[in-house]
Structures are given as C-alpha cells and as structure tokens.
mmCIF file of C-alpha atoms in Angstrom:
data_model
loop_
_atom_site.group_PDB
_atom_site.id
_atom_site.type_symbol
_atom_site.label_atom_id
_atom_site.label_comp_id
_atom_site.label_asym_id
_atom_site.label_seq_id
_atom_site.Cartn_x
_atom_site.Cartn_y
_atom_site.Cartn_z
ATOM 1 C CA LEU A 1409 10.260 19.662 22.779
ATOM 2 C CA SER A 1410 8.706 22.972 21.696
ATOM 3 C CA TYR A 1411 7.537 24.676 18.504
ATOM 4 C CA SER A 1412 7.083 28.422 17.919
ATOM 5 C CA GLY A 1413 7.637 29.009 21.594
ATOM 6 C CA GLU A 1414 4.960 26.514 22.666
ATOM 7 C CA GLU A 1415 5.957 23.530 24.782
ATOM 8 C CA LEU A 1416 4.757 20.247 23.247
ATOM 9 C CA MET A 1417 6.526 17.705 25.446
ATOM 10 C CA LYS A 1418 8.313 17.908 28.793
ATOM 11 C CA GLN A 1419 9.702 14.393 29.012
ATOM 12 C CA LEU A 1420 10.268 11.333 26.835
ATOM 13 C CA ASP A 1421 11.415 8.042 28.314
ATOM 14 C CA LEU A 1422 10.836 4.302 28.082
ATOM 15 C CA SER A 1423 8.249 2.434 30.147
ATOM 16 C CA PHE A 1424 8.159 -1.248 31.156
ATOM 17 C CA PHE A 1425 5.665 -1.325 34.053
ATOM 18 C CA ARG A 1426 1.926 -0.841 34.447
ATOM 19 C CA ALA A 1427 -0.243 -0.345 37.527
ATOM 20 C CA PRO A 1428 -1.237 -3.978 38.218
ATOM 21 C CA THR A 1429 -4.821 -5.039 37.576
ATOM 22 C CA ASP A 1430 -6.668 -7.458 39.853
ATOM 23 C CA ASN A 1431 -5.823 -10.231 37.397
ATOM 24 C CA ASP A 1432 -2.147 -9.274 37.546
ATOM 25 C CA THR A 1433 -2.213 -9.350 41.336
ATOM 26 C CA CYS A 1434 -4.647 -12.074 42.383
ATOM 27 C CA GLY A 1435 -2.904 -15.109 41.005
ATOM 28 C CA GLY A 1436 -3.514 -17.123 44.140
ATOM 29 C CA ILE A 1437 -1.774 -14.830 46.643
ATOM 30 C CA VAL A 1438 -2.716 -16.030 50.145
ATOM 31 C CA PRO A 1439 -1.346 -14.098 53.166
ATOM 32 C CA GLN A 1440 0.013 -16.555 55.737
ATOM 33 C CA ASP A 1441 1.785 -16.356 59.077
ATOM 34 C CA MET A 1442 4.561 -18.550 57.797
ATOM 35 C CA PRO A 1443 7.892 -18.132 56.010
ATOM 36 C CA PHE A 1444 7.822 -17.071 52.395
ATOM 37 C CA LYS A 1445 7.054 -19.933 49.979
ATOM 38 C CA ILE A 1446 6.563 -20.163 46.249
ATOM 39 C CA ARG A 1447 4.171 -22.577 44.612
ATOM 40 C CA GLY A 1448 3.527 -23.253 40.972
ATOM 41 C CA THR A 1449 5.679 -23.825 37.923
ATOM 42 C CA LEU A 1450 8.332 -21.275 37.081
ATOM 43 C CA PRO A 1451 7.550 -19.647 33.712
ATOM 44 C CA PHE A 1452 11.174 -18.513 33.466
ATOM 45 C CA SER A 1453 14.587 -19.347 34.877
ATOM 46 C CA LEU A 1454 14.552 -17.862 38.391
ATOM 47 C CA TYR A 1455 17.873 -16.547 39.587
ATOM 48 C CA PHE A 1456 18.767 -14.576 42.686
ATOM 49 C CA THR A 1457 19.692 -10.917 42.768
ATOM 50 C CA ASP A 1458 20.076 -8.658 45.786
ATOM 51 C CA ASN A 1459 16.598 -7.228 45.175
ATOM 52 C CA LEU A 1460 15.035 -10.668 44.960
ATOM 53 C CA ILE A 1461 16.788 -11.984 48.075
ATOM 54 C CA GLU A 1462 15.602 -8.940 50.039
ATOM 55 C CA PHE A 1463 12.085 -9.457 48.697
ATOM 56 C CA LEU A 1464 12.100 -13.066 49.883
ATOM 57 C CA ARG A 1465 13.392 -12.100 53.322
ATOM 58 C CA THR A 1466 10.783 -9.415 53.978
ATOM 59 C CA ARG A 1467 7.576 -11.092 52.717
ATOM 60 C CA ALA A 1468 5.586 -13.593 54.785
ATOM 61 C CA THR A 1469 3.260 -14.674 52.012
ATOM 62 C CA VAL A 1470 2.490 -17.670 49.845
ATOM 63 C CA VAL A 1471 2.703 -16.467 46.261
ATOM 64 C CA SER A 1472 1.407 -18.271 43.232
ATOM 65 C CA LEU A 1473 3.682 -17.754 40.259
ATOM 66 C CA ASN A 1474 0.563 -16.774 38.327
ATOM 67 C CA SER A 1475 0.870 -13.420 40.132
ATOM 68 C CA TYR A 1476 2.587 -11.273 37.554
ATOM 69 C CA ALA A 1477 2.488 -8.233 39.842
ATOM 70 C CA TYR A 1478 4.648 -9.973 42.475
ATOM 71 C CA LEU A 1479 7.091 -11.164 39.843
ATOM 72 C CA TRP A 1480 7.369 -7.641 38.396
ATOM 73 C CA ARG A 1481 8.091 -6.251 41.845
ATOM 74 C CA MET A 1482 10.544 -9.055 42.617
ATOM 75 C CA PHE A 1483 12.644 -7.925 39.674
ATOM 76 C CA GLY A 1484 12.174 -4.218 40.401
ATOM 77 C CA LEU A 1485 10.212 -3.285 37.276
ATOM 78 C CA ASP A 1486 8.203 -0.818 39.379
ATOM 79 C CA ARG A 1487 11.327 1.070 40.434
ATOM 80 C CA LEU A 1488 13.819 0.830 37.576
ATOM 81 C CA HIS A 1489 16.797 3.127 37.958
ATOM 82 C CA ARG A 1490 17.703 4.884 34.699
ATOM 83 C CA ARG A 1491 21.420 5.272 33.922
ATOM 84 C CA LYS A 1492 22.701 6.880 30.746
ATOM 85 C CA ARG A 1493 25.752 4.979 29.529
ATOM 86 C CA SER A 1494 26.602 7.168 26.522
ATOM 87 C CA SER A 1495 25.165 10.000 24.473
ATOM 88 C CA GLU A 1496 25.989 11.638 21.142
ATOM 89 C CA THR A 1497 24.536 14.736 19.461
ATOM 90 C CA ASP A 1498 25.006 15.670 15.811
ATOM 91 C CA ALA A 1499 23.566 18.841 14.214
ATOM 92 C CA GLY A 1500 23.272 18.586 10.435
ATOM 93 C CA PHE A 1501 22.337 21.299 7.952
ATOM 94 C CA ALA A 1502 21.745 19.650 4.598
ATOM 95 C CA ASN A 1503 18.365 20.366 2.982
ATOM 96 C CA GLU A 1504 16.876 21.262 6.360
ATOM 97 C CA SER A 1505 18.117 21.773 9.865
ATOM 98 C CA GLU A 1506 18.004 18.694 12.031
ATOM 99 C CA VAL A 1507 19.499 17.480 15.282
ATOM 100 C CA ASN A 1508 20.297 13.805 15.855
ATOM 101 C CA MET A 1509 20.699 12.486 19.388
ATOM 102 C CA SER A 1510 21.659 8.926 20.232
ATOM 103 C CA SER A 1511 21.795 7.494 23.757
ATOM 104 C CA ILE A 1512 22.520 4.125 25.340
ATOM 105 C CA VAL A 1513 20.499 3.820 28.543
ATOM 106 C CA ALA A 1514 20.345 1.102 31.203
ATOM 107 C CA TYR A 1515 17.101 0.491 33.111
ATOM 108 C CA GLY A 1516 17.928 -1.390 36.276
ATOM 109 C CA GLU A 1517 20.208 -4.396 35.968
ATOM 110 C CA HIS A 1518 18.437 -6.304 33.212
ATOM 111 C CA ILE A 1519 17.231 -3.916 30.488
ATOM 112 C CA ALA A 1520 19.270 -1.768 28.101
ATOM 113 C CA ALA A 1521 18.044 0.437 25.260
ATOM 114 C CA LYS A 1522 19.433 2.465 22.386
ATOM 115 C CA ILE A 1523 17.346 5.592 21.806
ATOM 116 C CA ASP A 1524 17.771 7.607 18.582
ATOM 117 C CA VAL A 1525 15.932 10.923 18.294
ATOM 118 C CA THR A 1526 15.967 13.106 15.165
ATOM 119 C CA THR A 1527 14.325 16.537 15.395
ATOM 120 C CA HIS A 1528 13.728 18.564 12.227
ATOM 121 C CA ALA A 1529 13.366 22.336 11.882
ATOM 122 C CA ASN A 1530 9.566 22.057 11.642
ATOM 123 C CA SER A 1531 9.587 20.228 15.029
ATOM 124 C CA ALA A 1532 8.741 16.867 13.444
ATOM 125 C CA THR A 1533 10.559 14.305 15.578
ATOM 126 C CA ALA A 1534 11.409 10.680 14.789
ATOM 127 C CA VAL A 1535 12.145 8.325 17.683
ATOM 128 C CA ASN A 1536 13.667 4.886 17.130
ATOM 129 C CA VAL A 1537 14.261 2.551 20.059
ATOM 130 C CA THR A 1538 16.004 -0.812 20.338
ATOM 131 C CA VAL A 1539 15.443 -2.696 23.602
ATOM 132 C CA ASP A 1540 17.565 -5.562 24.912
ATOM 133 C CA ALA A 1541 15.888 -7.267 27.882
ATOM 134 C CA ASP A 1542 17.318 -10.187 29.842
ATOM 135 C CA THR A 1543 15.402 -13.328 28.869
ATOM 136 C CA ARG A 1544 15.350 -14.384 32.526
ATOM 137 C CA LEU A 1545 12.932 -11.563 33.356
ATOM 138 C CA PRO A 1546 9.223 -12.383 33.746
ATOM 139 C CA ILE A 1547 6.851 -11.278 30.991
ATOM 140 C CA LEU A 1548 7.056 -7.492 30.683
ATOM 141 C CA PRO A 1549 3.669 -5.754 31.011
ATOM 142 C CA ARG A 1550 4.637 -3.189 28.385
ATOM 143 C CA VAL A 1551 7.470 -2.011 26.183
ATOM 144 C CA GLY A 1552 6.945 1.524 24.997
ATOM 145 C CA LEU A 1553 7.398 5.275 25.264
ATOM 146 C CA HIS A 1554 6.143 7.533 28.052
ATOM 147 C CA MET A 1555 5.699 11.239 27.314
ATOM 148 C CA LYS A 1556 4.624 14.108 29.560
ATOM 149 C CA ILE A 1557 2.414 16.487 27.573
ATOM 150 C CA PRO A 1558 1.047 19.906 28.668
ATOM 151 C CA ALA A 1559 -2.441 19.429 30.120
ATOM 152 C CA LYS A 1560 -4.001 21.985 27.772
ATOM 153 C CA TYR A 1561 -3.760 19.356 25.008
ATOM 154 C CA ASP A 1562 -6.707 17.488 26.485
ATOM 155 C CA THR A 1563 -8.680 16.551 23.365
ATOM 156 C CA VAL A 1564 -7.615 13.113 22.131
ATOM 157 C CA GLU A 1565 -8.290 11.679 18.689
ATOM 158 C CA MET A 1566 -7.191 8.228 17.515
ATOM 159 C CA LEU A 1567 -7.562 5.927 14.561
ATOM 160 C CA ALA A 1568 -7.782 2.790 16.673
ATOM 161 C CA ARG A 1569 -10.005 0.115 18.137
ATOM 162 C CA GLY A 1570 -12.775 1.748 20.177
ATOM 163 C CA PRO A 1571 -14.694 3.580 21.382
ATOM 164 C CA HIS A 1572 -14.404 1.807 24.774
ATOM 165 C CA GLU A 1573 -11.130 0.695 26.377
ATOM 166 C CA ASN A 1574 -9.621 -2.446 24.888
ATOM 167 C CA TYR A 1575 -6.522 -4.616 25.167
ATOM 168 C CA SER A 1576 -4.896 -7.286 23.023
ATOM 169 C CA ASP A 1577 -7.139 -10.007 24.497
ATOM 170 C CA ARG A 1578 -10.194 -7.759 24.966
ATOM 171 C CA MET A 1579 -10.772 -6.108 21.583
ATOM 172 C CA SER A 1580 -13.043 -8.309 19.470
ATOM 173 C CA GLY A 1581 -16.000 -6.062 20.369
ATOM 174 C CA ALA A 1582 -14.120 -2.838 19.637
ATOM 175 C CA ALA A 1583 -14.529 -1.492 16.116
ATOM 176 C CA MET A 1584 -11.712 0.056 14.120
ATOM 177 C CA GLY A 1585 -12.447 3.743 13.543
ATOM 178 C CA THR A 1586 -11.537 7.347 14.241
ATOM 179 C CA TRP A 1587 -12.567 8.241 17.778
ATOM 180 C CA ARG A 1588 -12.490 11.462 19.752
ATOM 181 C CA TRP A 1589 -12.576 11.980 23.546
ATOM 182 C CA SER A 1590 -11.550 14.360 26.287
ATOM 183 C CA VAL A 1591 -8.778 12.967 28.490
ATOM 184 C CA GLY A 1592 -11.235 12.600 31.368
ATOM 185 C CA ASP A 1593 -13.473 10.365 29.244
ATOM 186 C CA LEU A 1594 -10.625 7.880 28.767
ATOM 187 C CA PHE A 1595 -10.293 7.213 32.499
ATOM 188 C CA VAL A 1596 -12.030 4.067 33.813
ATOM 189 C CA PRO A 1597 -12.736 4.364 37.582
ATOM 190 C CA TYR A 1598 -12.046 0.847 38.830
ATOM 191 C CA LEU A 1599 -12.621 0.499 42.590
ATOM 192 C CA ARG A 1600 -8.920 -0.085 43.099
ATOM 193 C CA PRO A 1601 -6.980 2.155 40.686
ATOM 194 C CA SER A 1602 -5.078 0.130 38.110
ATOM 195 C CA GLU A 1603 -4.145 0.015 34.438
ATOM 196 C CA ASN A 1604 -7.068 1.426 32.411
ATOM 197 C CA GLY A 1605 -8.172 3.322 29.345
ATOM 198 C CA GLY A 1606 -5.916 1.721 26.745
ATOM 199 C CA ARG A 1607 -6.689 1.435 23.037
ATOM 200 C CA GLU A 1608 -5.287 -1.170 20.635
ATOM 201 C CA LYS A 1609 -4.193 -1.127 16.961
ATOM 202 C CA VAL A 1610 -3.514 2.616 17.023
ATOM 203 C CA ARG A 1611 -2.552 4.136 13.662
ATOM 204 C CA PHE A 1612 -2.277 7.701 14.984
ATOM 205 C CA VAL A 1613 -3.077 9.703 18.100
ATOM 206 C CA SER A 1614 -3.398 13.476 18.319
ATOM 207 C CA LEU A 1615 -3.684 15.652 21.414
ATOM 208 C CA THR A 1616 -4.952 19.185 20.788
ATOM 209 C CA ALA A 1617 -5.791 22.332 22.727
ATOM 210 C CA LYS A 1618 -8.872 24.512 22.254
ATOM 211 C CA ASP A 1619 -6.979 26.678 19.725
ATOM 212 C CA GLY A 1620 -6.230 23.635 17.554
ATOM 213 C CA SER A 1621 -2.515 23.446 18.378
ATOM 214 C CA GLY A 1622 -1.114 20.184 19.590
ATOM 215 C CA LEU A 1623 0.852 17.029 19.042
ATOM 216 C CA LEU A 1624 0.451 14.196 16.514
ATOM 217 C CA VAL A 1625 2.043 10.781 17.108
ATOM 218 C CA VAL A 1626 2.167 8.209 14.291
ATOM 219 C CA PRO A 1627 3.532 4.817 15.449
ATOM 220 C CA THR A 1628 5.449 2.891 12.808
ATOM 221 C CA ASN A 1629 4.139 -0.240 14.501
ATOM 222 C CA ARG A 1630 0.545 -0.745 13.327
ATOM 223 C CA SER A 1631 -0.234 -2.727 16.480
ATOM 224 C CA ALA A 1632 0.649 0.041 18.936
ATOM 225 C CA HIS A 1633 -1.223 0.335 22.229
ATOM 226 C CA VAL A 1634 -1.927 3.887 23.452
ATOM 227 C CA SER A 1635 -3.244 5.401 26.672
ATOM 228 C CA VAL A 1636 -3.543 8.978 27.929
ATOM 229 C CA SER A 1637 -4.108 9.824 31.587
ATOM 230 C CA ARG A 1638 -3.885 12.643 34.100
ATOM 231 C CA TYR A 1639 -2.126 10.206 36.434
ATOM 232 C CA SER A 1640 1.254 8.549 36.177
ATOM 233 C CA VAL A 1641 1.733 4.786 36.453
ATOM 234 C CA GLU A 1642 3.405 5.326 39.840
ATOM 235 C CA GLU A 1643 0.510 7.424 41.174
ATOM 236 C CA THR A 1644 -2.028 4.858 39.989
ATOM 237 C CA ASP A 1645 -0.023 1.979 41.463
ATOM 238 C CA LYS A 1646 0.256 3.609 44.899
ATOM 239 C CA ALA A 1647 -3.438 4.523 45.217
ATOM 240 C CA GLU A 1648 -5.568 2.041 47.168
ATOM 241 C CA HIS A 1649 -8.838 3.870 46.483
ATOM 242 C CA LEU A 1650 -10.083 6.361 43.896
ATOM 243 C CA GLN A 1651 -9.975 9.182 46.429
ATOM 244 C CA ASP A 1652 -6.254 8.483 46.906
ATOM 245 C CA LEU A 1653 -5.556 9.133 43.225
ATOM 246 C CA VAL A 1654 -4.083 12.628 42.912
ATOM 247 C CA SER A 1655 -1.821 14.004 40.203
ATOM 248 C CA ALA A 1656 1.436 15.380 41.565
ATOM 249 C CA ASP A 1657 1.895 17.449 38.400
ATOM 250 C CA PRO A 1658 -1.590 18.493 37.172
ATOM 251 C CA ASP A 1659 -0.132 20.743 34.468
ATOM 252 C CA TYR A 1660 0.868 17.668 32.464
ATOM 253 C CA LEU A 1661 -0.726 14.542 30.975
ATOM 254 C CA HIS A 1662 0.860 11.102 30.628
ATOM 255 C CA LEU A 1663 0.899 9.672 27.106
ATOM 256 C CA HIS A 1664 1.985 6.047 26.652
ATOM 257 C CA VAL A 1665 2.681 4.664 23.182
ATOM 258 C CA ASP A 1666 3.536 0.980 23.566
ATOM 259 C CA HIS A 1667 5.125 -1.245 20.965
ATOM 260 C CA ARG A 1668 3.498 -4.105 22.849
ATOM 261 C CA HIS A 1669 1.213 -4.156 25.879
ATOM 262 C CA MET A 1670 0.353 -7.338 27.773
ATOM 263 C CA GLY A 1671 -3.246 -8.563 27.690
ATOM 264 C CA LEU A 1672 -5.470 -8.565 30.776
ATOM 265 C CA GLY A 1673 -5.744 -12.341 31.173
ATOM 266 C CA GLY A 1674 -8.134 -13.948 33.631
ATOM 267 C CA GLU A 1675 -8.226 -17.680 33.015
ATOM 268 C CA ASN A 1676 -5.315 -18.443 35.350
ATOM 269 C CA SER A 1677 -5.499 -15.587 37.846
ATOM 270 C CA TRP A 1678 -8.075 -16.781 40.410
#
C-alpha cells in the first residue's frame, strides 16, 4: 500500500499466535526421563492429527494442560501455512476510484478466513475479515491483523488504555486517554523475550514519520488490542535472551491490530 509514491504498508495478513509468556508456558511443565504423558482436564475435545502425533512421539515431557503454549504448538499455531483458496479483484469507478479485493485463505488445517479489502483513490483502505476456526482448537491467543510498516513511521499515538502496557485482565490501573510514544518506548524487556507492549480498548492508532506523514488505523471494534514492535512474533518467540532478539528486517515495524487478544492469566499457571 502506497500513497503519493510513499510506501505505507509492505504486508497485511492475519495473526493467531503470540510469543508465549511465562504464564502461557509454565502451566506445570515438568521435564522427565519418561514417555510423554498428559495430566489435567482437557479444556477442549482432543483429536489426533499428523502434527499432534509427531509432537507426542518426539517429546519426553509431562505437560499440564494448563500450558497454553504447548497446546498452541501441538496444533501448529506457531507455524501456520497460508494457502489462498480463491481471489477476486473488482475495479469500480463510480463517484471515486476504488479497488475491491476479496480472498478466501486457509491457515493450516483448522482456520479459514474471508478477507475483503477496499482501497479508495485517496489511499483510504477498509479491511473486513471473517474468521472460521475449528472449535476443537485450544483457545487462540489472538485473532487479528498483522501489518509491516516502514520503520520511519516510529512515532505512535493511540486513544487507548495507557500509558503503560495493559491486557484484557491487566487494565484496571490503565487510564483511557490519548498517549504518544516512540516505538522503542513500547518495548518491555522481559528477561525471556515474550509477548509485550500491548494496549487495550484502542479507538485509533497512528504511526507517523518526522515529516508528519504516516498511517492511521481506526478499528471498528472498540475493544481492539494493539501493539507495535521492531520484532516479529517469530523473532520474539525464538529468542531465549534479550541479546538474542534481532530484527531480520530492520527497515520495517510490526503492527498488530487484534479483534481479541487473550489475557495474561496467572491463577492457574504455576
């Protein structure tokens, strides 16, 4: 997506995974020199796929089913393969020029989405998404959009809960207001890199460059969760320590606008 010769967005896709937090991971996982076992009560109907069978064969661990991170990986949410099933493009010239694109996309074996994008002559773009996820999946950590934005748009302004990071179950102390940060200020340096820097109840988010140009996103969902980072979810997930966290594409930022984002939990994760 570009306007007046300036690139505004390199990539737009859906996102269903987050870099697991300690609470996501530490739901009673105990390494053992014994065959793989599962303990706990299934929160969903467990069924076997090739990915899950391979996971069970190759792990020698006792896993509590409170460990969302293991369940997400069991079902391949951290490595979803995107397959476009169909795509249509329609250019209309009524009162103003606009291009309508509609795609049906499969994410792995258990998630499908219909993505409708309408771009107007002034570069205003409307994105509507319908997601159909298999009810046998574990709780999804997020359902939302992921956009790659040129790194020069590194001033972030939001009408949201703030000023500090907050999540759906960690926001009572975050006031609603208009807040402004640099992208670097949004990053929270947890000892083990994980999901961080999110803001809840976002009404709008803008990313601007020093010359004032930039991108404005207005979610139609008044409960949207937004985060902006120099690092992708995959890069954050793979890093064991802060010094391991390196952006593979430093010319771009990662903007997530989530329809829903899972809370951080804690009461059943230790």
